[in-house]
Coordinates of C-alpha atoms and ligand atoms in Angstrom, one line a residue:
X1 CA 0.0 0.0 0.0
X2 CA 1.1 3.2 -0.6
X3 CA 0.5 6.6 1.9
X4 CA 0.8 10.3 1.9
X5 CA 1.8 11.8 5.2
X6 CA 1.7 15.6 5.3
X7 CA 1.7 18.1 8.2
X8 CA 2.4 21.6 8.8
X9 CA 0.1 22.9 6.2
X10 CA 0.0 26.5 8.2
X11 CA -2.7 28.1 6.6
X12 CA -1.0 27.7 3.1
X13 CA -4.0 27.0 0.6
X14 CA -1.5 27.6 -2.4
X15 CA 1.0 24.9 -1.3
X16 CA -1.7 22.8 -0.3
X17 CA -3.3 22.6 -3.7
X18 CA 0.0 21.5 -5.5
X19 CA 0.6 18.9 -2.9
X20 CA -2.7 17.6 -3.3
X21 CA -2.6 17.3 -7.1
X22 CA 0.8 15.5 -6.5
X23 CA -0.9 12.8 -4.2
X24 CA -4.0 12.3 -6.8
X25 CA -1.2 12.1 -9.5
X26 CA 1.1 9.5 -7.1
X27 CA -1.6 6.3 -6.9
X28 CA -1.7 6.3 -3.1
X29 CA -4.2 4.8 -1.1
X30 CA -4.5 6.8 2.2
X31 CA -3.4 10.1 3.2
X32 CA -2.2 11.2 6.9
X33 CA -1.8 14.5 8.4
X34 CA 0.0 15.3 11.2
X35 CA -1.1 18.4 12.6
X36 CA -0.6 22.3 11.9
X37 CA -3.4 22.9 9.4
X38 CA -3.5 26.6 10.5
X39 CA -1.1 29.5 12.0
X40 CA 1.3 31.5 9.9
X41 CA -1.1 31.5 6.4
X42 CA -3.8 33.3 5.1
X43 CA -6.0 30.6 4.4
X44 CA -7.1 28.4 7.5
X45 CA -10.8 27.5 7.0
X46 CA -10.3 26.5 3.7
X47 CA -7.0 24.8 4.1
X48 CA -8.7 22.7 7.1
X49 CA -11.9 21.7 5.0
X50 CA -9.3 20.3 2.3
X51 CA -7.2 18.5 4.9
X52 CA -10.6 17.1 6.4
X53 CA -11.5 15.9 3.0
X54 CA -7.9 14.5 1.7
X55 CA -7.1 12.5 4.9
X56 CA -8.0 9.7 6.8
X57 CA -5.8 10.1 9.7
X58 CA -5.9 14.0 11.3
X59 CA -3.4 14.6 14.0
X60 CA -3.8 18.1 16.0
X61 CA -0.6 20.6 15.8
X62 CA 0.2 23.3 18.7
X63 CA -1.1 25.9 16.5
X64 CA -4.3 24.0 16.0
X65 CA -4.4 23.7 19.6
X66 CA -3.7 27.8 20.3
X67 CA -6.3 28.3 17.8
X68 CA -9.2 26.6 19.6
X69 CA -8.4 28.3 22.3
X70 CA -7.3 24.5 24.1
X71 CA -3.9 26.7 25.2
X72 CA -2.8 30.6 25.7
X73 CA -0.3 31.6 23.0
X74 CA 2.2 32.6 25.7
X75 CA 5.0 29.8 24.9
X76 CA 4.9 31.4 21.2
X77 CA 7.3 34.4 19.7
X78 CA 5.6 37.5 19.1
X79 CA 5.3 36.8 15.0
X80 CA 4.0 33.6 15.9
X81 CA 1.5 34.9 18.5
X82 CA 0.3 37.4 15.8
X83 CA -0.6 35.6 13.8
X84 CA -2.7 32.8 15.9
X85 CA -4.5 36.1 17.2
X86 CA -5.5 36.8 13.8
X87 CA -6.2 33.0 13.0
X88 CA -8.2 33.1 16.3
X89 CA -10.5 36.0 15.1
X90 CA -11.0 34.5 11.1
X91 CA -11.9 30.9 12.1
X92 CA -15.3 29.8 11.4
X93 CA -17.3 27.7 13.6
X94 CA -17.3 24.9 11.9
X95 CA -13.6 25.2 11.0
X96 CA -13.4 24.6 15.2
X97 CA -16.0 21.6 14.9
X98 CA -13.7 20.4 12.7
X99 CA -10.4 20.7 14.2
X100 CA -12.2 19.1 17.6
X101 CA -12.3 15.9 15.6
X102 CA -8.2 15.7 14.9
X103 CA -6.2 13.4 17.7
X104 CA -2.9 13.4 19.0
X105 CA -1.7 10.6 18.1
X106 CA -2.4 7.4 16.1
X107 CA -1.0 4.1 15.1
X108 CA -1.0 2.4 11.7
X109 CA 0.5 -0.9 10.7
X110 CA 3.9 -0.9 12.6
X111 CA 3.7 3.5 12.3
X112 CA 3.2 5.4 15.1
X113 CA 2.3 9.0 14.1
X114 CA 2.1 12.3 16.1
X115 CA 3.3 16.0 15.8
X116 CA 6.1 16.7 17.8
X117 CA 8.0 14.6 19.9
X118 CA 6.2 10.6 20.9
X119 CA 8.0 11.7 24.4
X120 CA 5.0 14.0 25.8
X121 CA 3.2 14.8 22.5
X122 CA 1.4 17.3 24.2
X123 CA 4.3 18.7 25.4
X124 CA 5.2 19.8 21.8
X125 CA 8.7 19.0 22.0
X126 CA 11.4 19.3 18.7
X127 CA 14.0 16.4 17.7
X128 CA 17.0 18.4 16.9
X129 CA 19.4 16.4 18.4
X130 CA 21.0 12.5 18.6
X131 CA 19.8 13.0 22.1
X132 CA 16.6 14.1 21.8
X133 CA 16.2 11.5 19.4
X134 CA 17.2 8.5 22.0
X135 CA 14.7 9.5 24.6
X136 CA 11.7 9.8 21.8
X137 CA 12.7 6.2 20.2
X138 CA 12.0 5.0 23.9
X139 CA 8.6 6.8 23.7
X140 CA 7.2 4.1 21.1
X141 CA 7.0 0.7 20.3
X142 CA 6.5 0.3 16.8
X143 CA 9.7 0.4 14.4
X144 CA 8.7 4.1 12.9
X145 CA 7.4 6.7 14.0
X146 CA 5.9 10.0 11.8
X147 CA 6.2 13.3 13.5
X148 CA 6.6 17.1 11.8
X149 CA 6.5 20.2 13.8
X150 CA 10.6 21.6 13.1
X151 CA 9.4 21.7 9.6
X152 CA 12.4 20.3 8.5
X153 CA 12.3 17.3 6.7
X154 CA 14.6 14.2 7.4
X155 CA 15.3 10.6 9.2
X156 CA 16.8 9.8 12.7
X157 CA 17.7 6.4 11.9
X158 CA 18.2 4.1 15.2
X159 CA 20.9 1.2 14.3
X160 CA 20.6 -2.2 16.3
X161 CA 23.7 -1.5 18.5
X162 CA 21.7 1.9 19.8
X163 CA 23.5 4.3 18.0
X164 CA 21.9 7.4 16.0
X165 CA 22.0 8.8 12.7
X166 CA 20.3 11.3 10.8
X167 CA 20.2 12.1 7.4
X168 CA 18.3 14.2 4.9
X169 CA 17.5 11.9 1.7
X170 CA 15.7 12.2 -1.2
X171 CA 14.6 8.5 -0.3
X172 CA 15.6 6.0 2.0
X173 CA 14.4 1.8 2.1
X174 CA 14.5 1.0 5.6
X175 CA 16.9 -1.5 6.8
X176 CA 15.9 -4.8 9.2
X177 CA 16.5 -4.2 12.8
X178 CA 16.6 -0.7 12.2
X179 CA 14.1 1.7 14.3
X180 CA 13.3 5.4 12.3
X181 CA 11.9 8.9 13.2
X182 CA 10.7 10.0 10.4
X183 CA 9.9 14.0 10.1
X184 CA 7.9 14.5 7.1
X185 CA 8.6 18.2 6.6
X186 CA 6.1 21.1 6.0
X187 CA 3.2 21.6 3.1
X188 CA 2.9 25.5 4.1
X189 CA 6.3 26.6 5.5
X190 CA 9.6 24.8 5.0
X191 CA 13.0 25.7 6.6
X192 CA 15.3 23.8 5.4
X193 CA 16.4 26.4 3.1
X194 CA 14.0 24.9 0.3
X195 CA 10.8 26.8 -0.5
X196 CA 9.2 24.0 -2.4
X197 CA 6.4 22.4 -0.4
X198 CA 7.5 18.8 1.1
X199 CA 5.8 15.9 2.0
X200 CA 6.1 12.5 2.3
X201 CA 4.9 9.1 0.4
X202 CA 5.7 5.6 2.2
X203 CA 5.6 2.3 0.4
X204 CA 4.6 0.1 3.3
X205 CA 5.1 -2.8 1.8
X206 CA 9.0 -2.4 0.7
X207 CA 9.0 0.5 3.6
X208 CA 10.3 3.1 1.0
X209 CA 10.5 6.5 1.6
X210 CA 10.5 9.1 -0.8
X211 CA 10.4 12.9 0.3
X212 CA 8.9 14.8 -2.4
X213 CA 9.2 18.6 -2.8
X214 CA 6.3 20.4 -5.2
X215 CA 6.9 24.1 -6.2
X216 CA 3.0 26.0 -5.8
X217 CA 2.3 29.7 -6.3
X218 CA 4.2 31.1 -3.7
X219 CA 3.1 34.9 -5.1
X220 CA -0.5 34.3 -4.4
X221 CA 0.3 33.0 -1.0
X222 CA 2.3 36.0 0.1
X223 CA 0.3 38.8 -1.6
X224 CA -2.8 36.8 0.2
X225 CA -0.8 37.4 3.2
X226 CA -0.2 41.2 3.3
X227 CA -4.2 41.8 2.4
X228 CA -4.8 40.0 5.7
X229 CA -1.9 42.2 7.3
X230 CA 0.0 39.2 8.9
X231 CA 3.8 40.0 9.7
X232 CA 6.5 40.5 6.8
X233 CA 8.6 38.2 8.2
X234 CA 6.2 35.4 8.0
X235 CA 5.8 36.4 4.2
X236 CA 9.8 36.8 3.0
X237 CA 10.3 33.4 4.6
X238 CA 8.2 31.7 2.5
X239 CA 10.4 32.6 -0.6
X240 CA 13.9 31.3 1.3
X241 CA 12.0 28.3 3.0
X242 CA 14.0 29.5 6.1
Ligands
FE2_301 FE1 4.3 23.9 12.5

Protein backbone atom coordinates (compact mmCIF):
# COMPACT_ATOMS: atom_id res chain seq x y z
CA UNK A 1 0.00 0.00 0.00
CA UNK A 2 1.11 3.25 -0.60
CA UNK A 3 0.51 6.58 1.92
CA UNK A 4 0.84 10.32 1.89
CA UNK A 5 1.82 11.78 5.21
CA UNK A 6 1.75 15.56 5.28
CA UNK A 7 1.74 18.05 8.19
CA UNK A 8 2.36 21.62 8.83
CA UNK A 9 0.13 22.86 6.15
CA UNK A 10 0.01 26.52 8.18
CA UNK A 11 -2.66 28.08 6.64
CA UNK A 12 -1.04 27.67 3.14
CA UNK A 13 -3.95 26.99 0.56
CA UNK A 14 -1.49 27.57 -2.39
CA UNK A 15 0.98 24.91 -1.27
CA UNK A 16 -1.73 22.78 -0.29
CA UNK A 17 -3.33 22.59 -3.73
CA UNK A 18 -0.03 21.51 -5.53
CA UNK A 19 0.61 18.90 -2.94
CA UNK A 20 -2.73 17.60 -3.29
CA UNK A 21 -2.62 17.35 -7.09
CA UNK A 22 0.83 15.53 -6.49
CA UNK A 23 -0.88 12.82 -4.16
CA UNK A 24 -4.00 12.32 -6.80
CA UNK A 25 -1.24 12.07 -9.50
CA UNK A 26 1.15 9.53 -7.14
CA UNK A 27 -1.56 6.30 -6.87
CA UNK A 28 -1.66 6.30 -3.06
CA UNK A 29 -4.18 4.83 -1.06
CA UNK A 30 -4.50 6.77 2.16
CA UNK A 31 -3.37 10.11 3.21
CA UNK A 32 -2.18 11.18 6.87
CA UNK A 33 -1.81 14.47 8.35
CA UNK A 34 0.00 15.32 11.17
CA UNK A 35 -1.09 18.39 12.63
CA UNK A 36 -0.56 22.29 11.89
CA UNK A 37 -3.43 22.94 9.41
CA UNK A 38 -3.52 26.58 10.45
CA UNK A 39 -1.08 29.52 11.96
CA UNK A 40 1.30 31.54 9.90
CA UNK A 41 -1.11 31.51 6.39
CA UNK A 42 -3.84 33.28 5.12
CA UNK A 43 -6.01 30.64 4.42
CA UNK A 44 -7.07 28.36 7.51
CA UNK A 45 -10.78 27.51 7.03
CA UNK A 46 -10.29 26.54 3.69
CA UNK A 47 -7.03 24.81 4.06
CA UNK A 48 -8.69 22.73 7.12
CA UNK A 49 -11.88 21.69 4.96
CA UNK A 50 -9.26 20.33 2.27
CA UNK A 51 -7.18 18.52 4.89
CA UNK A 52 -10.61 17.11 6.42
CA UNK A 53 -11.52 15.89 2.96
CA UNK A 54 -7.88 14.50 1.73
CA UNK A 55 -7.05 12.53 4.85
CA UNK A 56 -7.96 9.69 6.85
CA UNK A 57 -5.77 10.09 9.69
CA UNK A 58 -5.92 13.97 11.28
CA UNK A 59 -3.42 14.61 14.05
CA UNK A 60 -3.79 18.08 16.01
CA UNK A 61 -0.56 20.59 15.84
CA UNK A 62 0.23 23.30 18.74
CA UNK A 63 -1.11 25.93 16.54
CA UNK A 64 -4.30 24.01 16.03
CA UNK A 65 -4.45 23.71 19.57
CA UNK A 66 -3.69 27.75 20.33
CA UNK A 67 -6.34 28.33 17.79
CA UNK A 68 -9.19 26.57 19.60
CA UNK A 69 -8.36 28.28 22.34
CA UNK A 70 -7.35 24.51 24.15
CA UNK A 71 -3.87 26.69 25.20
CA UNK A 72 -2.75 30.57 25.69
CA UNK A 73 -0.34 31.56 22.99
CA UNK A 74 2.15 32.61 25.69
CA UNK A 75 5.04 29.79 24.90
CA UNK A 76 4.88 31.41 21.17
CA UNK A 77 7.26 34.38 19.71
CA UNK A 78 5.64 37.54 19.06
CA UNK A 79 5.26 36.81 15.00
CA UNK A 80 3.96 33.63 15.94
CA UNK A 81 1.54 34.87 18.47
CA UNK A 82 0.27 37.37 15.80
CA UNK A 83 -0.65 35.61 13.80
CA UNK A 84 -2.74 32.84 15.92
CA UNK A 85 -4.52 36.13 17.19
CA UNK A 86 -5.50 36.76 13.80
CA UNK A 87 -6.25 32.97 12.98
CA UNK A 88 -8.20 33.15 16.28
CA UNK A 89 -10.51 35.98 15.08
CA UNK A 90 -11.02 34.46 11.11
CA UNK A 91 -11.89 30.93 12.09
CA UNK A 92 -15.29 29.85 11.43
CA UNK A 93 -17.32 27.69 13.64
CA UNK A 94 -17.32 24.86 11.91
CA UNK A 95 -13.63 25.22 10.97
CA UNK A 96 -13.38 24.56 15.24
CA UNK A 97 -16.00 21.56 14.92
CA UNK A 98 -13.67 20.41 12.66
CA UNK A 99 -10.44 20.73 14.24
CA UNK A 100 -12.17 19.13 17.60
CA UNK A 101 -12.28 15.87 15.60
CA UNK A 102 -8.15 15.71 14.94
CA UNK A 103 -6.20 13.44 17.66
CA UNK A 104 -2.94 13.43 18.96
CA UNK A 105 -1.71 10.62 18.09
CA UNK A 106 -2.43 7.41 16.13
CA UNK A 107 -1.03 4.12 15.14
CA UNK A 108 -1.02 2.36 11.67
CA UNK A 109 0.51 -0.88 10.66
CA UNK A 110 3.93 -0.89 12.58
CA UNK A 111 3.74 3.47 12.32
CA UNK A 112 3.19 5.44 15.10
CA UNK A 113 2.26 8.98 14.05
CA UNK A 114 2.12 12.28 16.13
CA UNK A 115 3.27 16.03 15.79
CA UNK A 116 6.10 16.73 17.79
CA UNK A 117 7.97 14.59 19.92
CA UNK A 118 6.19 10.62 20.94
CA UNK A 119 8.01 11.71 24.39
CA UNK A 120 5.02 14.03 25.80
CA UNK A 121 3.19 14.81 22.52
CA UNK A 122 1.45 17.32 24.18
CA UNK A 123 4.33 18.66 25.35
CA UNK A 124 5.22 19.82 21.76
CA UNK A 125 8.70 19.01 21.97
CA UNK A 126 11.36 19.34 18.71
CA UNK A 127 14.03 16.44 17.71
CA UNK A 128 16.99 18.44 16.95
CA UNK A 129 19.43 16.43 18.41
CA UNK A 130 20.95 12.45 18.61
CA UNK A 131 19.84 12.95 22.14
CA UNK A 132 16.56 14.15 21.76
CA UNK A 133 16.15 11.54 19.39
CA UNK A 134 17.23 8.47 22.03
CA UNK A 135 14.66 9.46 24.56
CA UNK A 136 11.67 9.75 21.79
CA UNK A 137 12.73 6.17 20.24
CA UNK A 138 12.02 5.04 23.87
CA UNK A 139 8.62 6.81 23.74
CA UNK A 140 7.16 4.06 21.10
CA UNK A 141 7.01 0.68 20.33
CA UNK A 142 6.46 0.33 16.83
CA UNK A 143 9.68 0.44 14.40
CA UNK A 144 8.72 4.09 12.85
CA UNK A 145 7.44 6.73 13.98
CA UNK A 146 5.94 9.99 11.83
CA UNK A 147 6.23 13.34 13.49
CA UNK A 148 6.57 17.10 11.76
CA UNK A 149 6.55 20.21 13.79
CA UNK A 150 10.56 21.58 13.05
CA UNK A 151 9.42 21.68 9.57
CA UNK A 152 12.36 20.27 8.46
CA UNK A 153 12.29 17.31 6.66
CA UNK A 154 14.64 14.17 7.42
CA UNK A 155 15.32 10.61 9.18
CA UNK A 156 16.85 9.84 12.68
CA UNK A 157 17.68 6.40 11.86
CA UNK A 158 18.20 4.13 15.19
CA UNK A 159 20.94 1.24 14.30
CA UNK A 160 20.61 -2.24 16.35
CA UNK A 161 23.66 -1.52 18.45
CA UNK A 162 21.67 1.89 19.77
CA UNK A 163 23.53 4.31 17.98
CA UNK A 164 21.90 7.38 15.96
CA UNK A 165 22.02 8.77 12.72
CA UNK A 166 20.26 11.32 10.77
CA UNK A 167 20.15 12.14 7.40
CA UNK A 168 18.25 14.16 4.89
CA UNK A 169 17.46 11.94 1.68
CA UNK A 170 15.65 12.22 -1.22
CA UNK A 171 14.61 8.49 -0.31
CA UNK A 172 15.55 5.98 2.00
CA UNK A 173 14.44 1.82 2.14
CA UNK A 174 14.52 0.98 5.59
CA UNK A 175 16.90 -1.51 6.82
CA UNK A 176 15.90 -4.83 9.17
CA UNK A 177 16.45 -4.16 12.83
CA UNK A 178 16.60 -0.73 12.24
CA UNK A 179 14.12 1.75 14.28
CA UNK A 180 13.28 5.39 12.30
CA UNK A 181 11.85 8.94 13.19
CA UNK A 182 10.71 10.01 10.43
CA UNK A 183 9.92 13.97 10.15
CA UNK A 184 7.95 14.53 7.13
CA UNK A 185 8.62 18.23 6.57
CA UNK A 186 6.11 21.12 5.96
CA UNK A 187 3.20 21.62 3.14
CA UNK A 188 2.93 25.49 4.08
CA UNK A 189 6.28 26.63 5.52
CA UNK A 190 9.63 24.78 5.02
CA UNK A 191 13.02 25.74 6.56
CA UNK A 192 15.26 23.81 5.38
CA UNK A 193 16.40 26.43 3.07
CA UNK A 194 14.05 24.89 0.28
CA UNK A 195 10.76 26.83 -0.50
CA UNK A 196 9.18 24.03 -2.38
CA UNK A 197 6.39 22.38 -0.42
CA UNK A 198 7.53 18.82 1.10
CA UNK A 199 5.76 15.90 1.96
CA UNK A 200 6.05 12.47 2.28
CA UNK A 201 4.87 9.10 0.40
CA UNK A 202 5.69 5.56 2.20
CA UNK A 203 5.62 2.31 0.38
CA UNK A 204 4.60 0.08 3.27
CA UNK A 205 5.10 -2.84 1.77
CA UNK A 206 8.99 -2.44 0.72
CA UNK A 207 9.01 0.46 3.55
CA UNK A 208 10.28 3.10 0.96
CA UNK A 209 10.46 6.53 1.58
CA UNK A 210 10.53 9.07 -0.83
CA UNK A 211 10.37 12.91 0.29
CA UNK A 212 8.86 14.79 -2.36
CA UNK A 213 9.23 18.64 -2.83
CA UNK A 214 6.27 20.44 -5.22
CA UNK A 215 6.90 24.06 -6.18
CA UNK A 216 3.04 26.04 -5.80
CA UNK A 217 2.29 29.72 -6.29
CA UNK A 218 4.20 31.14 -3.68
CA UNK A 219 3.13 34.92 -5.09
CA UNK A 220 -0.50 34.35 -4.36
CA UNK A 221 0.27 33.00 -1.00
CA UNK A 222 2.30 36.04 0.10
CA UNK A 223 0.30 38.85 -1.59
CA UNK A 224 -2.81 36.81 0.16
CA UNK A 225 -0.80 37.42 3.24
CA UNK A 226 -0.19 41.22 3.34
CA UNK A 227 -4.20 41.81 2.37
CA UNK A 228 -4.81 40.00 5.71
CA UNK A 229 -1.94 42.18 7.33
CA UNK A 230 -0.03 39.23 8.89
CA UNK A 231 3.79 40.02 9.74
CA UNK A 232 6.51 40.53 6.85
CA UNK A 233 8.64 38.25 8.21
CA UNK A 234 6.24 35.44 8.04
CA UNK A 235 5.82 36.40 4.20
CA UNK A 236 9.77 36.82 2.96
CA UNK A 237 10.29 33.43 4.59
CA UNK A 238 8.18 31.74 2.47
CA UNK A 239 10.37 32.65 -0.57
CA UNK A 240 13.94 31.27 1.32
CA UNK A 241 11.96 28.30 3.00
CA UNK A 242 13.96 29.50 6.08
FE1 LIG B 1 4.29 23.86 12.48
Amino acid sequence: MRIAVISDVHANLEALTEVTQDIERSNIERVFFLGDAVGYGADPDRCIKLVCDLCEIKLLGNHDYVAMGLESADGFNLMAKESIMWTQKTLKRKSIERLSDFEMEATFLDFYMTHASPEHPWEWNYIFTDLDAQRAFEAFTQTFCLIGHSHIPGIFARRPDGSIEFDSPESLTAQPDHRYIVNVGSVGQPRDGNRDAGYVLVDTETLHFEFRRIPYDLAAAQKKMRKAQLPEFLISRLASGQ
